[in-house]
mmCIF file with all atom_site columns, C-alpha atoms in Angstrom:
data_model
loop_
_atom_site.group_PDB
_atom_site.id
_atom_site.type_symbol
_atom_site.label_atom_id
_atom_site.label_alt_id
_atom_site.label_comp_id
_atom_site.label_asym_id
_atom_site.label_entity_id
_atom_site.label_seq_id
_atom_site.pdbx_PDB_ins_code
_atom_site.Cartn_x
_atom_site.Cartn_y
_atom_site.Cartn_z
_atom_site.occupancy
_atom_site.B_iso_or_equiv
_atom_site.pdbx_formal_charge
_atom_site.auth_seq_id
_atom_site.auth_comp_id
_atom_site.auth_asym_id
_atom_site.auth_atom_id
_atom_site.pdbx_PDB_model_num
ATOM 1   C CA . UNK A 1 1   ? 13.667 -79.977  -223.792 1.00 47.00 ? 941  UNK A CA 1
ATOM 2   C CA . UNK A 1 2   ? 12.412 -83.395  -222.908 1.00 58.00 ? 942  UNK A CA 1
ATOM 3   C CA . UNK A 1 3   ? 14.802 -86.316  -222.181 1.00 76.00 ? 943  UNK A CA 1
ATOM 4   C CA . UNK A 1 4   ? 16.019 -88.429  -225.187 1.00 90.00 ? 944  UNK A CA 1
ATOM 5   C CA . UNK A 1 5   ? 14.487 -91.638  -225.778 1.00 96.00 ? 945  UNK A CA 1
ATOM 6   C CA . UNK A 1 6   ? 16.522 -94.443  -224.230 1.00 97.00 ? 946  UNK A CA 1
ATOM 7   C CA . UNK A 1 7   ? 16.592 -98.230  -223.804 1.00 98.00 ? 947  UNK A CA 1
ATOM 8   C CA . UNK A 1 8   ? 18.311 -100.224 -220.997 1.00 98.00 ? 948  UNK A CA 1
ATOM 9   C CA . UNK A 1 9   ? 20.810 -102.927 -221.977 1.00 98.00 ? 949  UNK A CA 1
ATOM 10  C CA . UNK A 1 10  ? 22.895 -105.309 -219.969 1.00 98.00 ? 950  UNK A CA 1
ATOM 11  C CA . UNK A 1 11  ? 26.351 -106.246 -221.389 1.00 98.00 ? 951  UNK A CA 1
ATOM 12  C CA . UNK A 1 12  ? 26.386 -110.090 -222.008 1.00 98.00 ? 952  UNK A CA 1
ATOM 13  C CA . UNK A 1 13  ? 29.592 -112.075 -221.562 1.00 96.00 ? 953  UNK A CA 1
ATOM 14  C CA . UNK A 1 14  ? 29.347 -113.582 -225.121 1.00 97.00 ? 954  UNK A CA 1
ATOM 15  C CA . UNK A 1 15  ? 29.516 -110.014 -226.384 1.00 97.00 ? 955  UNK A CA 1
ATOM 16  C CA . UNK A 1 16  ? 32.923 -109.261 -224.972 1.00 96.00 ? 956  UNK A CA 1
ATOM 17  C CA . UNK A 1 17  ? 36.361 -109.968 -226.613 1.00 95.00 ? 957  UNK A CA 1
ATOM 18  C CA . UNK A 1 18  ? 39.627 -111.503 -225.388 1.00 94.00 ? 958  UNK A CA 1
ATOM 19  C CA . UNK A 1 19  ? 40.416 -108.287 -223.333 1.00 94.00 ? 959  UNK A CA 1
ATOM 20  C CA . UNK A 1 20  ? 37.056 -108.685 -221.508 1.00 95.00 ? 960  UNK A CA 1
ATOM 21  C CA . UNK A 1 21  ? 35.491 -105.637 -222.877 1.00 95.00 ? 961  UNK A CA 1
ATOM 22  C CA . UNK A 1 22  ? 32.365 -105.222 -225.147 1.00 97.00 ? 962  UNK A CA 1
ATOM 23  C CA . UNK A 1 23  ? 33.500 -106.091 -228.850 1.00 96.00 ? 963  UNK A CA 1
ATOM 24  C CA . UNK A 1 24  ? 33.344 -102.930 -230.970 1.00 95.00 ? 964  UNK A CA 1
ATOM 25  C CA . UNK A 1 25  ? 30.843 -104.402 -233.309 1.00 95.00 ? 965  UNK A CA 1
ATOM 26  C CA . UNK A 1 26  ? 28.293 -104.836 -230.679 1.00 97.00 ? 966  UNK A CA 1
ATOM 27  C CA . UNK A 1 27  ? 27.962 -101.061 -230.075 1.00 98.00 ? 967  UNK A CA 1
ATOM 28  C CA . UNK A 1 28  ? 26.368 -100.911 -233.530 1.00 97.00 ? 968  UNK A CA 1
ATOM 29  C CA . UNK A 1 29  ? 23.817 -103.689 -232.308 1.00 97.00 ? 969  UNK A CA 1
ATOM 30  C CA . UNK A 1 30  ? 22.986 -101.625 -229.218 1.00 98.00 ? 970  UNK A CA 1
ATOM 31  C CA . UNK A 1 31  ? 22.571 -98.574  -231.376 1.00 98.00 ? 971  UNK A CA 1
ATOM 32  C CA . UNK A 1 32  ? 20.300 -100.425 -233.866 1.00 97.00 ? 972  UNK A CA 1
ATOM 33  C CA . UNK A 1 33  ? 18.286 -101.740 -230.991 1.00 98.00 ? 973  UNK A CA 1
ATOM 34  C CA . UNK A 1 34  ? 17.662 -98.335  -229.476 1.00 98.00 ? 974  UNK A CA 1
ATOM 35  C CA . UNK A 1 35  ? 16.585 -96.895  -232.949 1.00 97.00 ? 975  UNK A CA 1
ATOM 36  C CA . UNK A 1 36  ? 14.050 -99.850  -233.586 1.00 97.00 ? 976  UNK A CA 1
ATOM 37  C CA . UNK A 1 37  ? 12.867 -99.427  -229.966 1.00 98.00 ? 977  UNK A CA 1
ATOM 38  C CA . UNK A 1 38  ? 12.184 -95.736  -230.783 1.00 97.00 ? 978  UNK A CA 1
ATOM 39  C CA . UNK A 1 39  ? 10.260 -96.523  -233.902 1.00 97.00 ? 979  UNK A CA 1
ATOM 40  C CA . UNK A 1 40  ? 8.192  -99.155  -232.261 1.00 97.00 ? 980  UNK A CA 1
ATOM 41  C CA . UNK A 1 41  ? 7.462  -96.680  -229.103 1.00 97.00 ? 981  UNK A CA 1
ATOM 42  C CA . UNK A 1 42  ? 6.347  -94.112  -231.878 1.00 97.00 ? 982  UNK A CA 1
ATOM 43  C CA . UNK A 1 43  ? 4.029  -96.646  -233.336 1.00 97.00 ? 983  UNK A CA 1
ATOM 44  C CA . UNK A 1 44  ? 6.098  -97.661  -236.446 1.00 97.00 ? 984  UNK A CA 1
ATOM 45  C CA . UNK A 1 45  ? 6.623  -101.339 -236.963 1.00 95.00 ? 985  UNK A CA 1
ATOM 46  C CA . UNK A 1 46  ? 8.926  -102.958 -239.484 1.00 94.00 ? 986  UNK A CA 1
ATOM 47  C CA . UNK A 1 47  ? 5.902  -104.502 -241.234 1.00 95.00 ? 987  UNK A CA 1
ATOM 48  C CA . UNK A 1 48  ? 4.219  -101.075 -241.284 1.00 94.00 ? 988  UNK A CA 1
ATOM 49  C CA . UNK A 1 49  ? 7.224  -99.487  -242.932 1.00 95.00 ? 989  UNK A CA 1
ATOM 50  C CA . UNK A 1 50  ? 7.442  -102.136 -245.531 1.00 94.00 ? 990  UNK A CA 1
ATOM 51  C CA . UNK A 1 51  ? 3.629  -101.917 -246.199 1.00 96.00 ? 991  UNK A CA 1
ATOM 52  C CA . UNK A 1 52  ? 4.001  -98.097  -246.750 1.00 96.00 ? 992  UNK A CA 1
ATOM 53  C CA . UNK A 1 53  ? 6.892  -98.759  -249.300 1.00 97.00 ? 993  UNK A CA 1
ATOM 54  C CA . UNK A 1 54  ? 9.671  -97.380  -247.210 1.00 98.00 ? 994  UNK A CA 1
ATOM 55  C CA . UNK A 1 55  ? 12.633 -98.593  -245.133 1.00 96.00 ? 995  UNK A CA 1
ATOM 56  C CA . UNK A 1 56  ? 15.321 -96.683  -243.142 1.00 96.00 ? 996  UNK A CA 1
ATOM 57  C CA . UNK A 1 57  ? 18.926 -97.021  -244.372 1.00 97.00 ? 997  UNK A CA 1
ATOM 58  C CA . UNK A 1 58  ? 22.215 -96.230  -242.828 1.00 96.00 ? 998  UNK A CA 1
ATOM 59  C CA . UNK A 1 59  ? 24.516 -93.944  -244.768 1.00 97.00 ? 999  UNK A CA 1
ATOM 60  C CA . UNK A 1 60  ? 27.255 -93.257  -242.417 1.00 97.00 ? 1000 UNK A CA 1
ATOM 61  C CA . UNK A 1 61  ? 28.116 -94.253  -238.708 1.00 98.00 ? 1001 UNK A CA 1
ATOM 62  C CA . UNK A 1 62  ? 30.738 -92.904  -236.495 1.00 98.00 ? 1002 UNK A CA 1
ATOM 63  C CA . UNK A 1 63  ? 31.585 -94.403  -232.931 1.00 98.00 ? 1003 UNK A CA 1
ATOM 64  C CA . UNK A 1 64  ? 33.718 -92.647  -230.407 1.00 98.00 ? 1004 UNK A CA 1
ATOM 65  C CA . UNK A 1 65  ? 34.729 -95.126  -227.751 1.00 97.00 ? 1005 UNK A CA 1
ATOM 66  C CA . UNK A 1 66  ? 35.065 -93.298  -224.326 1.00 98.00 ? 1006 UNK A CA 1
ATOM 67  C CA . UNK A 1 67  ? 35.184 -96.018  -221.546 1.00 97.00 ? 1007 UNK A CA 1
ATOM 68  C CA . UNK A 1 68  ? 35.276 -99.661  -221.720 1.00 96.00 ? 1008 UNK A CA 1
ATOM 69  C CA . UNK A 1 69  ? 32.108 -101.798 -221.028 1.00 98.00 ? 1009 UNK A CA 1
ATOM 70  C CA . UNK A 1 70  ? 32.473 -105.223 -219.121 1.00 98.00 ? 1010 UNK A CA 1
ATOM 71  C CA . UNK A 1 71  ? 30.153 -108.128 -218.833 1.00 97.00 ? 1011 UNK A CA 1
ATOM 72  C CA . UNK A 1 72  ? 27.294 -107.432 -216.625 1.00 98.00 ? 1012 UNK A CA 1
ATOM 73  C CA . UNK A 1 73  ? 27.619 -103.654 -216.990 1.00 98.00 ? 1013 UNK A CA 1
ATOM 74  C CA . UNK A 1 74  ? 24.109 -101.841 -217.168 1.00 98.00 ? 1014 UNK A CA 1
ATOM 75  C CA . UNK A 1 75  ? 23.776 -99.261  -219.717 1.00 98.00 ? 1015 UNK A CA 1
ATOM 76  C CA . UNK A 1 76  ? 21.382 -97.004  -221.335 1.00 98.00 ? 1016 UNK A CA 1
ATOM 77  C CA . UNK A 1 77  ? 21.452 -96.310  -225.058 1.00 98.00 ? 1017 UNK A CA 1
ATOM 78  C CA . UNK A 1 78  ? 19.740 -92.892  -226.164 1.00 98.00 ? 1018 UNK A CA 1
ATOM 79  C CA . UNK A 1 79  ? 18.467 -92.036  -229.525 1.00 97.00 ? 1019 UNK A CA 1
ATOM 80  C CA . UNK A 1 80  ? 17.757 -88.556  -230.853 1.00 96.00 ? 1020 UNK A CA 1
ATOM 81  C CA . UNK A 1 81  ? 16.868 -87.584  -234.353 1.00 96.00 ? 1021 UNK A CA 1
ATOM 82  C CA . UNK A 1 82  ? 18.012 -84.303  -235.869 1.00 95.00 ? 1022 UNK A CA 1
ATOM 83  C CA . UNK A 1 83  ? 16.176 -83.190  -238.992 1.00 95.00 ? 1023 UNK A CA 1
ATOM 84  C CA . UNK A 1 84  ? 17.506 -80.984  -241.721 1.00 90.00 ? 1024 UNK A CA 1
ATOM 85  C CA . UNK A 1 85  ? 15.814 -79.956  -244.860 1.00 87.00 ? 1025 UNK A CA 1
ATOM 86  C CA . UNK A 1 86  ? 17.142 -82.646  -247.245 1.00 94.00 ? 1026 UNK A CA 1
ATOM 87  C CA . UNK A 1 87  ? 16.778 -86.395  -247.827 1.00 97.00 ? 1027 UNK A CA 1
ATOM 88  C CA . UNK A 1 88  ? 18.997 -87.378  -244.920 1.00 97.00 ? 1028 UNK A CA 1
ATOM 89  C CA . UNK A 1 89  ? 18.665 -86.902  -241.171 1.00 97.00 ? 1029 UNK A CA 1
ATOM 90  C CA . UNK A 1 90  ? 21.213 -87.433  -238.260 1.00 97.00 ? 1030 UNK A CA 1
ATOM 91  C CA . UNK A 1 91  ? 20.786 -89.778  -235.192 1.00 97.00 ? 1031 UNK A CA 1
ATOM 92  C CA . UNK A 1 92  ? 22.812 -88.966  -232.160 1.00 97.00 ? 1032 UNK A CA 1
ATOM 93  C CA . UNK A 1 93  ? 23.143 -91.799  -229.598 1.00 98.00 ? 1033 UNK A CA 1
ATOM 94  C CA . UNK A 1 94  ? 24.972 -91.953  -226.279 1.00 98.00 ? 1034 UNK A CA 1
ATOM 95  C CA . UNK A 1 95  ? 25.804 -95.386  -224.466 1.00 98.00 ? 1035 UNK A CA 1
ATOM 96  C CA . UNK A 1 96  ? 25.834 -94.329  -220.837 1.00 98.00 ? 1036 UNK A CA 1
ATOM 97  C CA . UNK A 1 97  ? 26.936 -96.490  -217.794 1.00 98.00 ? 1037 UNK A CA 1
ATOM 98  C CA . UNK A 1 98  ? 24.704 -96.693  -214.720 1.00 97.00 ? 1038 UNK A CA 1
ATOM 99  C CA . UNK A 1 99  ? 26.898 -94.220  -212.817 1.00 97.00 ? 1039 UNK A CA 1
ATOM 100 C CA . UNK A 1 100 ? 26.515 -91.596  -215.650 1.00 97.00 ? 1040 UNK A CA 1
ATOM 101 C CA . UNK A 1 101 ? 29.862 -92.271  -217.450 1.00 98.00 ? 1041 UNK A CA 1
ATOM 102 C CA . UNK A 1 102 ? 29.678 -92.094  -221.184 1.00 98.00 ? 1042 UNK A CA 1
ATOM 103 C CA . UNK A 1 103 ? 30.976 -95.174  -222.666 1.00 98.00 ? 1043 UNK A CA 1
ATOM 104 C CA . UNK A 1 104 ? 30.460 -94.350  -226.311 1.00 98.00 ? 1044 UNK A CA 1
ATOM 105 C CA . UNK A 1 105 ? 28.904 -91.832  -228.628 1.00 98.00 ? 1045 UNK A CA 1
ATOM 106 C CA . UNK A 1 106 ? 27.483 -92.976  -232.052 1.00 98.00 ? 1046 UNK A CA 1
ATOM 107 C CA . UNK A 1 107 ? 26.508 -90.438  -234.651 1.00 98.00 ? 1047 UNK A CA 1
ATOM 108 C CA . UNK A 1 108 ? 24.748 -91.702  -237.759 1.00 97.00 ? 1048 UNK A CA 1
ATOM 109 C CA . UNK A 1 109 ? 23.457 -90.355  -241.045 1.00 98.00 ? 1049 UNK A CA 1
ATOM 110 C CA . UNK A 1 110 ? 20.255 -91.998  -242.235 1.00 97.00 ? 1050 UNK A CA 1
ATOM 111 C CA . UNK A 1 111 ? 17.642 -91.806  -244.934 1.00 97.00 ? 1051 UNK A CA 1
ATOM 112 C CA . UNK A 1 112 ? 14.365 -93.448  -245.751 1.00 97.00 ? 1052 UNK A CA 1
ATOM 113 C CA . UNK A 1 113 ? 14.348 -95.355  -248.918 1.00 98.00 ? 1053 UNK A CA 1
ATOM 114 C CA . UNK A 1 114 ? 11.535 -95.828  -251.287 1.00 97.00 ? 1054 UNK A CA 1
ATOM 115 C CA . UNK A 1 115 ? 11.488 -99.547  -251.709 1.00 97.00 ? 1055 UNK A CA 1
ATOM 116 C CA . UNK A 1 116 ? 10.163 -99.526  -255.163 1.00 97.00 ? 1056 UNK A CA 1
ATOM 117 C CA . UNK A 1 117 ? 12.321 -96.679  -256.583 1.00 97.00 ? 1057 UNK A CA 1
ATOM 118 C CA . UNK A 1 118 ? 15.303 -97.730  -254.599 1.00 97.00 ? 1058 UNK A CA 1
ATOM 119 C CA . UNK A 1 119 ? 15.876 -93.962  -254.029 1.00 98.00 ? 1059 UNK A CA 1
ATOM 120 C CA . UNK A 1 120 ? 15.839 -91.887  -250.939 1.00 98.00 ? 1060 UNK A CA 1
ATOM 121 C CA . UNK A 1 121 ? 12.447 -90.176  -250.233 1.00 97.00 ? 1061 UNK A CA 1
ATOM 122 C CA . UNK A 1 122 ? 12.690 -86.434  -250.654 1.00 96.00 ? 1062 UNK A CA 1
ATOM 123 C CA . UNK A 1 123 ? 11.265 -85.601  -247.159 1.00 96.00 ? 1063 UNK A CA 1
ATOM 124 C CA . UNK A 1 124 ? 11.810 -88.268  -244.547 1.00 97.00 ? 1064 UNK A CA 1
ATOM 125 C CA . UNK A 1 125 ? 10.819 -85.905  -241.838 1.00 96.00 ? 1065 UNK A CA 1
ATOM 126 C CA . UNK A 1 126 ? 7.178  -85.521  -243.211 1.00 95.00 ? 1066 UNK A CA 1
ATOM 127 C CA . UNK A 1 127 ? 7.056  -89.277  -243.916 1.00 95.00 ? 1067 UNK A CA 1
ATOM 128 C CA . UNK A 1 128 ? 7.972  -90.182  -240.400 1.00 95.00 ? 1068 UNK A CA 1
ATOM 129 C CA . UNK A 1 129 ? 5.530  -87.720  -239.249 1.00 95.00 ? 1069 UNK A CA 1
ATOM 130 C CA . UNK A 1 130 ? 2.776  -89.281  -241.237 1.00 95.00 ? 1070 UNK A CA 1
ATOM 131 C CA . UNK A 1 131 ? 3.710  -92.783  -240.228 1.00 96.00 ? 1071 UNK A CA 1
ATOM 132 C CA . UNK A 1 132 ? 4.123  -92.197  -236.344 1.00 96.00 ? 1072 UNK A CA 1
ATOM 133 C CA . UNK A 1 133 ? 1.454  -92.315  -233.844 1.00 96.00 ? 1073 UNK A CA 1
ATOM 134 C CA . UNK A 1 134 ? 3.641  -90.431  -231.534 1.00 95.00 ? 1074 UNK A CA 1
ATOM 135 C CA . UNK A 1 135 ? 5.846  -88.170  -233.713 1.00 95.00 ? 1075 UNK A CA 1
ATOM 136 C CA . UNK A 1 136 ? 7.011  -86.110  -230.793 1.00 94.00 ? 1076 UNK A CA 1
ATOM 137 C CA . UNK A 1 137 ? 9.448  -89.123  -230.103 1.00 95.00 ? 1077 UNK A CA 1
ATOM 138 C CA . UNK A 1 138 ? 11.308 -87.991  -233.194 1.00 94.00 ? 1078 UNK A CA 1
ATOM 139 C CA . UNK A 1 139 ? 11.312 -84.514  -232.182 1.00 91.00 ? 1079 UNK A CA 1
ATOM 140 C CA . UNK A 1 140 ? 8.548  -83.572  -234.693 1.00 90.00 ? 1080 UNK A CA 1
#
């Protein structure tokens, strides 16, 4: 199996809270950044999604905080799509410190919304396959 897609991020001081560690809401920003980076790497832009009449939606997100992150910490945020047979898919993400320590695990359930019908498309896996120049980045 190939390595999961990941992006590097440096924790910035303004993202920390009064205890000096990364504010809990910023983990969601890092996860979102990694997901959009994966889409771009696969050849899918936001404009391209809108032009094709679909957009990704988050349906559920769980964050498990393992170790604190401090300003200046270098991390990688991975992103792996897991496909089932229905209208939704899972995204597994791990925030890992430079020394290999897992700082957080983020699990999400997502879908792909038909922007005119305002409903989930029946087969997001197939739609991503059609839209992506490099569908293998989605495990397709």
